[in-house]
Amino acid sequence: MADITRRLGWRHLRGAPTAHIRHHRGEELLHDGPGLSFWYRALSAALSEVPVDDRELAMTFHARTSDFQDIAVQATVTYRVSDPALASARLDFSIDPDTGIWRGAPLEQLGTLLTESAQQHALDVLARTTLASALVDGVASVRERVAAGLAAEPRLPATGIEVVAVRVVALRPEPEVERALRTPAREQIQQEADRATYERRAVAVERERAIAENELASQIELARREEQLVEQRGTNTRREAEEHAAADAVRAEAEAARTVKLAGAEAERSVRLARAEAQAAREVGEARAQAQAAWLRVHADVDVSTLHALTGSRLAENLPSIDSLTISPDVLTGLLAKLGVRDGA
């Protein structure tokens, strides 16, 4: 929209670089071009503002496929006004000289023209295509057909319109049909997901089995090594016991040899001692025998009375000492009786 200011009955218009301004006064064209800025009188001026920038027109329309299914087409057409003079002559781009607002709706007219043209070409394609084919390959075919149809449309160049690009965003069936079409795909996707889940579980189970087998193999190897360790310990213990037994045998033999040696020495010493004692006893016996023989020889020539005296003295020497002697009447009576008997005899 043009920027218009007021000054003492005059108006000043300042246009944008993307807006083509045409200023007529009567049949005379005073100003013609984009981005103009000029003064004018509102009562005698006829102004037109034609946008020359690229514009996007989004459109949505319904079509029917060859299998009688309704389908919605969402497309976008990019266009621009290539000939502002022709466009302003065919469409009402005039603006109010006081406010700068379009008197009509030229862009809506352009939108209607482009939408109807695009819809006609899209219907021609979809009417010969099934719904399944349209959903699979319909976007490209519809885009090509609409672009070719708009490029060949005679009304657009006659209006000063140039189509820059055509994009078909989507082809969508009715919601019920779309849900029905999605069901097999969803089921297939679910089956693939279930298959992937089962395969993942199978792989997990296989890995767990492999881990369990590895753990079992490790335990078996550990048990085998423990058995070898126990066997080696038994061998070491047996060897140690044998070595201890051999050492004990050596010590016992040494002790027995020493004991035998000591016993032999003790026996020899005992024999020597016995021999010495026997010799001494024999010599003592011989000395006693000689003394007894000498004593007997001495007393052989002595008379009996002398012997009795010697005997009494020897007996007296051997008797214990008597400090006091008590003779009871009974003992004295017995002694006297014995003396009387002897005297009578």
Coordinates of C-alpha atoms in Angstrom, one line a residue:
M1 CA 0.0 0.0 0.0
A2 CA 1.3 3.4 -1.0
D3 CA 2.2 6.0 1.7
I4 CA 0.2 9.2 1.1
T5 CA 0.5 12.4 3.0
R6 CA -1.6 15.7 2.8
R7 CA -0.3 19.2 2.5
L8 CA -2.7 22.2 1.8
G9 CA -4.9 20.4 -0.8
W10 CA -2.0 18.6 -2.3
R11 CA -1.2 14.9 -1.8
H12 CA 2.2 13.3 -1.8
L13 CA 2.6 9.7 -2.7
R14 CA 5.7 7.6 -1.9
G15 CA 5.7 4.2 -3.4
A16 CA 7.7 1.0 -2.5
P17 CA 10.3 -0.5 -4.8
T18 CA 8.1 -3.6 -5.3
A19 CA 5.0 -1.6 -6.3
H20 CA 4.5 -0.2 -9.8
I21 CA 2.7 3.2 -9.7
R22 CA 0.7 4.6 -12.6
H23 CA -0.6 8.2 -12.4
H24 CA -3.1 9.4 -14.9
R25 CA -4.7 12.8 -15.1
G26 CA -7.5 12.4 -17.6
E27 CA -6.1 10.4 -20.5
E28 CA -2.6 11.7 -19.8
L29 CA -0.1 9.3 -18.1
L30 CA 2.0 11.5 -15.8
H31 CA 4.0 8.9 -13.8
D32 CA 4.7 5.3 -14.5
G33 CA 7.2 3.1 -12.7
P34 CA 8.1 1.3 -9.4
G35 CA 9.2 3.2 -6.3
L36 CA 7.9 6.7 -7.5
S37 CA 7.5 9.7 -5.2
F38 CA 5.5 12.7 -6.4
W39 CA 2.9 15.4 -5.6
Y40 CA -0.6 15.4 -7.1
R41 CA -4.1 16.8 -6.7
A42 CA -6.6 14.2 -5.4
L43 CA -9.5 15.5 -7.4
S44 CA -7.8 15.1 -10.8
A45 CA -5.6 12.1 -10.2
A46 CA -6.2 8.5 -11.1
L47 CA -3.7 6.2 -9.4
S48 CA -3.0 2.5 -9.8
E49 CA -0.6 0.4 -7.7
V50 CA 0.4 -3.0 -9.1
P51 CA 2.7 -5.2 -7.0
V52 CA 5.6 -6.6 -9.1
D53 CA 7.2 -8.8 -6.4
D54 CA 6.9 -12.7 -6.4
R55 CA 3.8 -13.8 -4.5
E56 CA 2.8 -17.1 -3.0
L57 CA -0.8 -18.4 -3.6
A58 CA -1.7 -21.4 -1.5
M59 CA -4.7 -23.3 -2.8
T60 CA -6.6 -26.4 -1.7
F61 CA -9.3 -28.1 -3.8
H62 CA -10.9 -31.5 -4.1
A63 CA -10.8 -33.9 -7.0
R64 CA -12.2 -37.3 -7.8
T65 CA -10.1 -40.2 -8.9
S66 CA -11.0 -42.9 -11.5
D67 CA -12.2 -45.2 -8.7
F68 CA -14.6 -42.5 -7.5
Q69 CA -12.6 -41.6 -4.4
D70 CA -12.4 -38.0 -3.2
I71 CA -8.9 -36.6 -2.8
A72 CA -7.8 -33.2 -1.5
V73 CA -5.0 -31.4 -3.4
Q74 CA -2.8 -29.0 -1.5
A75 CA -0.6 -26.8 -3.8
T76 CA 1.2 -23.5 -3.9
V77 CA 1.7 -21.3 -7.0
T78 CA 4.4 -18.6 -7.1
Y79 CA 3.6 -15.8 -9.6
R80 CA 4.3 -12.2 -10.4
V81 CA 2.9 -9.4 -12.5
S82 CA 5.3 -9.2 -15.5
D83 CA 3.3 -6.4 -17.3
P84 CA 1.9 -3.9 -14.9
A85 CA 0.3 -1.8 -17.6
L86 CA -1.6 -4.7 -19.0
A87 CA -2.5 -6.0 -15.6
S88 CA -3.8 -2.6 -14.5
A89 CA -5.8 -2.4 -17.8
R90 CA -7.4 -5.9 -17.3
L91 CA -7.8 -5.8 -13.5
D92 CA -8.8 -3.1 -11.1
F93 CA -5.6 -2.0 -9.3
S94 CA -6.8 1.5 -8.7
I95 CA -6.2 3.0 -5.2
D96 CA -7.9 5.8 -3.3
P97 CA -5.9 9.1 -3.8
D98 CA -6.5 10.0 -0.1
T99 CA -5.8 6.7 1.6
G100 CA -3.8 4.6 -0.9
I101 CA -6.1 1.6 -0.4
W102 CA -7.2 -0.5 -3.4
R103 CA -10.7 0.2 -4.4
G104 CA -11.3 -3.4 -5.5
A105 CA -9.7 -6.8 -4.8
P106 CA -7.3 -7.4 -7.7
L107 CA -5.2 -10.0 -5.8
E108 CA -8.3 -12.0 -5.0
Q109 CA -9.3 -12.0 -8.7
L110 CA -5.8 -13.2 -9.6
G111 CA -6.0 -15.9 -7.0
T112 CA -9.3 -17.1 -8.3
L113 CA -8.0 -17.2 -11.9
L114 CA -4.8 -19.1 -10.9
T115 CA -6.8 -21.5 -8.6
E116 CA -9.4 -22.4 -11.3
S117 CA -6.7 -22.9 -13.9
A118 CA -4.6 -25.1 -11.7
Q119 CA -7.6 -27.1 -10.5
Q120 CA -8.8 -27.8 -14.0
H121 CA -5.4 -29.3 -15.0
A122 CA -5.2 -31.3 -11.7
L123 CA -8.7 -32.7 -12.2
D124 CA -7.8 -33.8 -15.7
V125 CA -4.9 -35.9 -14.3
L126 CA -6.6 -37.3 -11.2
A127 CA -9.7 -38.3 -13.1
R128 CA -7.7 -40.9 -15.0
T129 CA -5.7 -42.1 -12.0
T130 CA -6.7 -44.5 -9.2
L131 CA -6.5 -43.5 -5.6
A132 CA -3.6 -45.8 -4.9
S133 CA -1.6 -44.6 -7.9
A134 CA -2.4 -41.0 -7.0
L135 CA -1.1 -41.4 -3.5
V136 CA 2.1 -43.1 -4.7
D137 CA 3.0 -41.1 -7.8
G138 CA 0.3 -38.4 -8.0
V139 CA 2.3 -35.5 -6.6
A140 CA 4.9 -35.4 -9.3
S141 CA 2.4 -36.0 -12.1
V142 CA -0.1 -33.3 -10.8
R143 CA 2.8 -30.8 -10.4
E144 CA 4.1 -31.4 -13.9
R145 CA 0.6 -31.2 -15.4
V146 CA -0.4 -28.0 -13.5
A147 CA 2.9 -26.3 -14.3
A148 CA 2.6 -27.1 -18.0
G149 CA -1.1 -26.1 -18.0
L150 CA -0.5 -22.7 -16.4
A151 CA 2.4 -22.0 -18.7
A152 CA 0.2 -22.7 -21.7
E153 CA -2.9 -20.9 -20.2
P154 CA -3.6 -17.9 -22.6
R155 CA -5.5 -15.9 -20.0
L156 CA -2.5 -15.4 -17.8
P157 CA -0.2 -13.7 -20.4
A158 CA -3.2 -11.7 -21.5
T159 CA -3.6 -10.4 -17.9
G160 CA 0.2 -9.7 -17.5
I161 CA 0.7 -12.6 -15.1
E162 CA 3.8 -14.9 -15.2
V163 CA 3.9 -18.2 -13.2
V164 CA 7.2 -18.7 -11.5
A165 CA 6.8 -22.1 -9.9
V166 CA 4.3 -24.7 -9.0
R167 CA 4.5 -27.0 -5.9
V168 CA 2.1 -29.7 -4.9
V169 CA 2.4 -30.2 -1.2
A170 CA 0.2 -33.2 -0.7
L171 CA -2.6 -35.4 -2.0
R172 CA -4.8 -36.6 0.9
P173 CA -7.8 -38.9 0.7
E174 CA -10.8 -38.7 3.0
P175 CA -10.0 -39.3 6.7
E176 CA -11.9 -42.7 6.7
V177 CA -10.2 -43.9 3.6
E178 CA -6.8 -42.7 4.8
R179 CA -7.2 -44.6 8.1
A180 CA -8.3 -47.7 6.1
L181 CA -5.2 -47.3 3.9
R182 CA -3.0 -46.8 6.8
T183 CA -4.2 -50.0 8.6
P184 CA -2.2 -52.5 6.4
A185 CA 0.9 -50.4 6.5
R186 CA 0.6 -50.0 10.3
E187 CA 0.0 -53.7 10.7
Q188 CA 3.1 -54.4 8.5
I189 CA 5.1 -52.0 10.5
Q190 CA 3.9 -53.5 13.7
Q191 CA 4.8 -57.0 12.3
E192 CA 8.2 -55.7 11.4
A193 CA 8.5 -54.2 14.8
D194 CA 7.4 -57.5 16.5
R195 CA 9.8 -59.4 14.2
A196 CA 12.6 -57.1 15.2
T197 CA 11.6 -57.4 18.9
Y198 CA 11.6 -61.2 18.6
E199 CA 14.9 -61.2 16.8
R200 CA 16.3 -58.9 19.4
R201 CA 15.0 -61.2 22.1
A202 CA 16.5 -64.2 20.3
V203 CA 19.8 -62.5 20.0
A204 CA 19.6 -61.6 23.7
V205 CA 18.7 -65.2 24.6
E206 CA 21.6 -66.4 22.4
R207 CA 24.0 -64.0 24.0
E208 CA 22.8 -65.0 27.5
R209 CA 23.2 -68.7 26.5
A210 CA 26.7 -67.9 25.3
I211 CA 27.5 -66.0 28.5
A212 CA 26.1 -69.0 30.5
E213 CA 28.2 -71.4 28.5
N214 CA 31.3 -69.3 29.0
E215 CA 30.6 -69.1 32.7
L216 CA 30.1 -72.9 32.9
A217 CA 33.3 -73.5 30.9
S218 CA 35.1 -71.1 33.3
Q219 CA 33.7 -72.9 36.3
I220 CA 34.7 -76.3 34.8
E221 CA 38.2 -75.0 34.0
L222 CA 38.4 -73.6 37.5
A223 CA 37.3 -76.9 39.0
R224 CA 39.9 -78.7 36.9
R225 CA 42.6 -76.4 38.0
E226 CA 41.5 -76.7 41.7
E227 CA 41.7 -80.5 41.2
Q228 CA 45.2 -80.1 39.8
L229 CA 46.0 -77.9 42.7
V230 CA 44.7 -80.3 45.3
E231 CA 46.6 -83.2 43.5
Q232 CA 49.8 -81.1 43.5
R233 CA 49.3 -80.2 47.2
G234 CA 48.8 -83.9 48.0
T235 CA 52.0 -84.8 46.0
N236 CA 53.9 -82.1 47.8
T237 CA 52.5 -83.2 51.2
R238 CA 53.4 -86.9 50.4
R239 CA 56.8 -85.9 49.2
E240 CA 57.3 -83.8 52.4
A241 CA 56.1 -86.7 54.6
E242 CA 58.6 -89.0 52.7
E243 CA 61.4 -86.6 53.2
H244 CA 60.5 -86.2 56.9
A245 CA 60.3 -90.0 57.2
A246 CA 63.6 -90.4 55.6
A247 CA 65.1 -87.8 57.8
D248 CA 63.5 -89.5 60.9
A249 CA 65.0 -92.8 59.7
V250 CA 68.4 -91.3 59.3
R251 CA 68.1 -89.7 62.8
A252 CA 66.8 -93.0 64.2
E253 CA 69.7 -94.9 62.6
A254 CA 72.1 -92.4 64.0
E255 CA 70.5 -92.5 67.4
A256 CA 70.5 -96.4 67.3
A257 CA 74.1 -96.4 66.3
R258 CA 75.0 -94.0 69.0
T259 CA 72.8 -95.9 71.5
V260 CA 74.5 -99.2 70.4
K261 CA 77.9 -97.5 70.7
L262 CA 77.0 -96.1 74.1
A263 CA 75.5 -99.5 75.2
G264 CA 78.7 -101.2 74.0
A265 CA 80.8 -98.8 75.8
E266 CA 78.6 -99.1 78.9
A267 CA 78.7 -102.9 78.7
E268 CA 82.4 -102.9 78.3
R269 CA 82.7 -100.6 81.2
S270 CA 80.3 -102.8 83.2
V271 CA 82.3 -105.9 82.2
R272 CA 85.5 -104.2 83.3
L273 CA 83.9 -103.1 86.5
A274 CA 82.5 -106.6 87.1
R275 CA 85.9 -108.1 86.4
A276 CA 87.5 -105.6 88.8
E277 CA 84.9 -106.3 91.5
A278 CA 85.3 -110.0 91.0
Q279 CA 89.0 -109.7 91.2
A280 CA 88.7 -107.6 94.3
A281 CA 86.2 -110.0 95.9
R282 CA 88.5 -112.9 95.0
E283 CA 91.4 -111.1 96.5
V284 CA 89.4 -110.2 99.6
G285 CA 88.1 -113.8 99.9
E286 CA 91.6 -115.1 99.6
A287 CA 92.8 -112.6 102.2
R288 CA 90.0 -113.6 104.5
A289 CA 90.6 -117.2 103.9
Q290 CA 94.2 -116.7 104.7
A291 CA 93.4 -114.7 107.8
Q292 CA 90.9 -117.3 108.9
A293 CA 93.4 -120.0 108.3
A294 CA 96.0 -118.1 110.2
W295 CA 93.4 -117.5 113.0
L296 CA 92.6 -121.2 113.1
R297 CA 96.2 -122.1 113.1
V298 CA 96.7 -119.7 116.0
H299 CA 93.8 -121.2 118.1
A300 CA 94.6 -124.8 117.2
D301 CA 97.3 -124.9 119.7
V302 CA 95.4 -123.1 122.5
D303 CA 93.6 -125.1 125.3
V304 CA 89.9 -125.2 125.8
S305 CA 89.7 -122.9 128.8
T306 CA 91.5 -120.2 127.0
L307 CA 89.2 -120.5 124.1
H308 CA 86.2 -120.3 126.4
A309 CA 87.6 -117.2 127.9
L310 CA 88.3 -115.6 124.6
T311 CA 84.8 -116.5 123.5
G312 CA 83.3 -114.9 126.6
S313 CA 85.3 -111.8 126.1
R314 CA 84.4 -111.6 122.4
L315 CA 80.8 -112.1 123.4
A316 CA 81.0 -109.5 126.0
E317 CA 82.4 -107.1 123.4
N318 CA 79.5 -107.7 121.2
L319 CA 76.8 -107.5 124.0
P320 CA 75.0 -104.1 124.4
S321 CA 75.8 -102.2 127.5
I322 CA 73.5 -102.8 130.5
D323 CA 73.0 -99.9 132.9
S324 CA 70.6 -101.6 135.3
L325 CA 69.3 -105.1 135.8
T326 CA 66.0 -105.8 137.4
I327 CA 65.3 -109.4 138.4
S328 CA 61.7 -110.2 139.3
P329 CA 60.7 -112.8 141.8
D330 CA 59.3 -115.1 139.1
V331 CA 62.6 -114.9 137.1
L332 CA 64.6 -115.5 140.3
T333 CA 62.5 -118.5 141.2
G334 CA 62.9 -120.0 137.8
L335 CA 66.6 -119.6 137.9
L336 CA 66.9 -121.1 141.3
A337 CA 64.8 -124.0 140.3
K338 CA 67.0 -124.6 137.3
L339 CA 70.1 -124.4 139.4
G340 CA 68.7 -126.9 141.9
V341 CA 67.9 -129.3 139.2
R342 CA 71.4 -129.1 137.8
D343 CA 72.8 -129.7 141.3
G344 CA 70.7 -132.7 141.8
A345 CA 71.8 -134.2 138.6

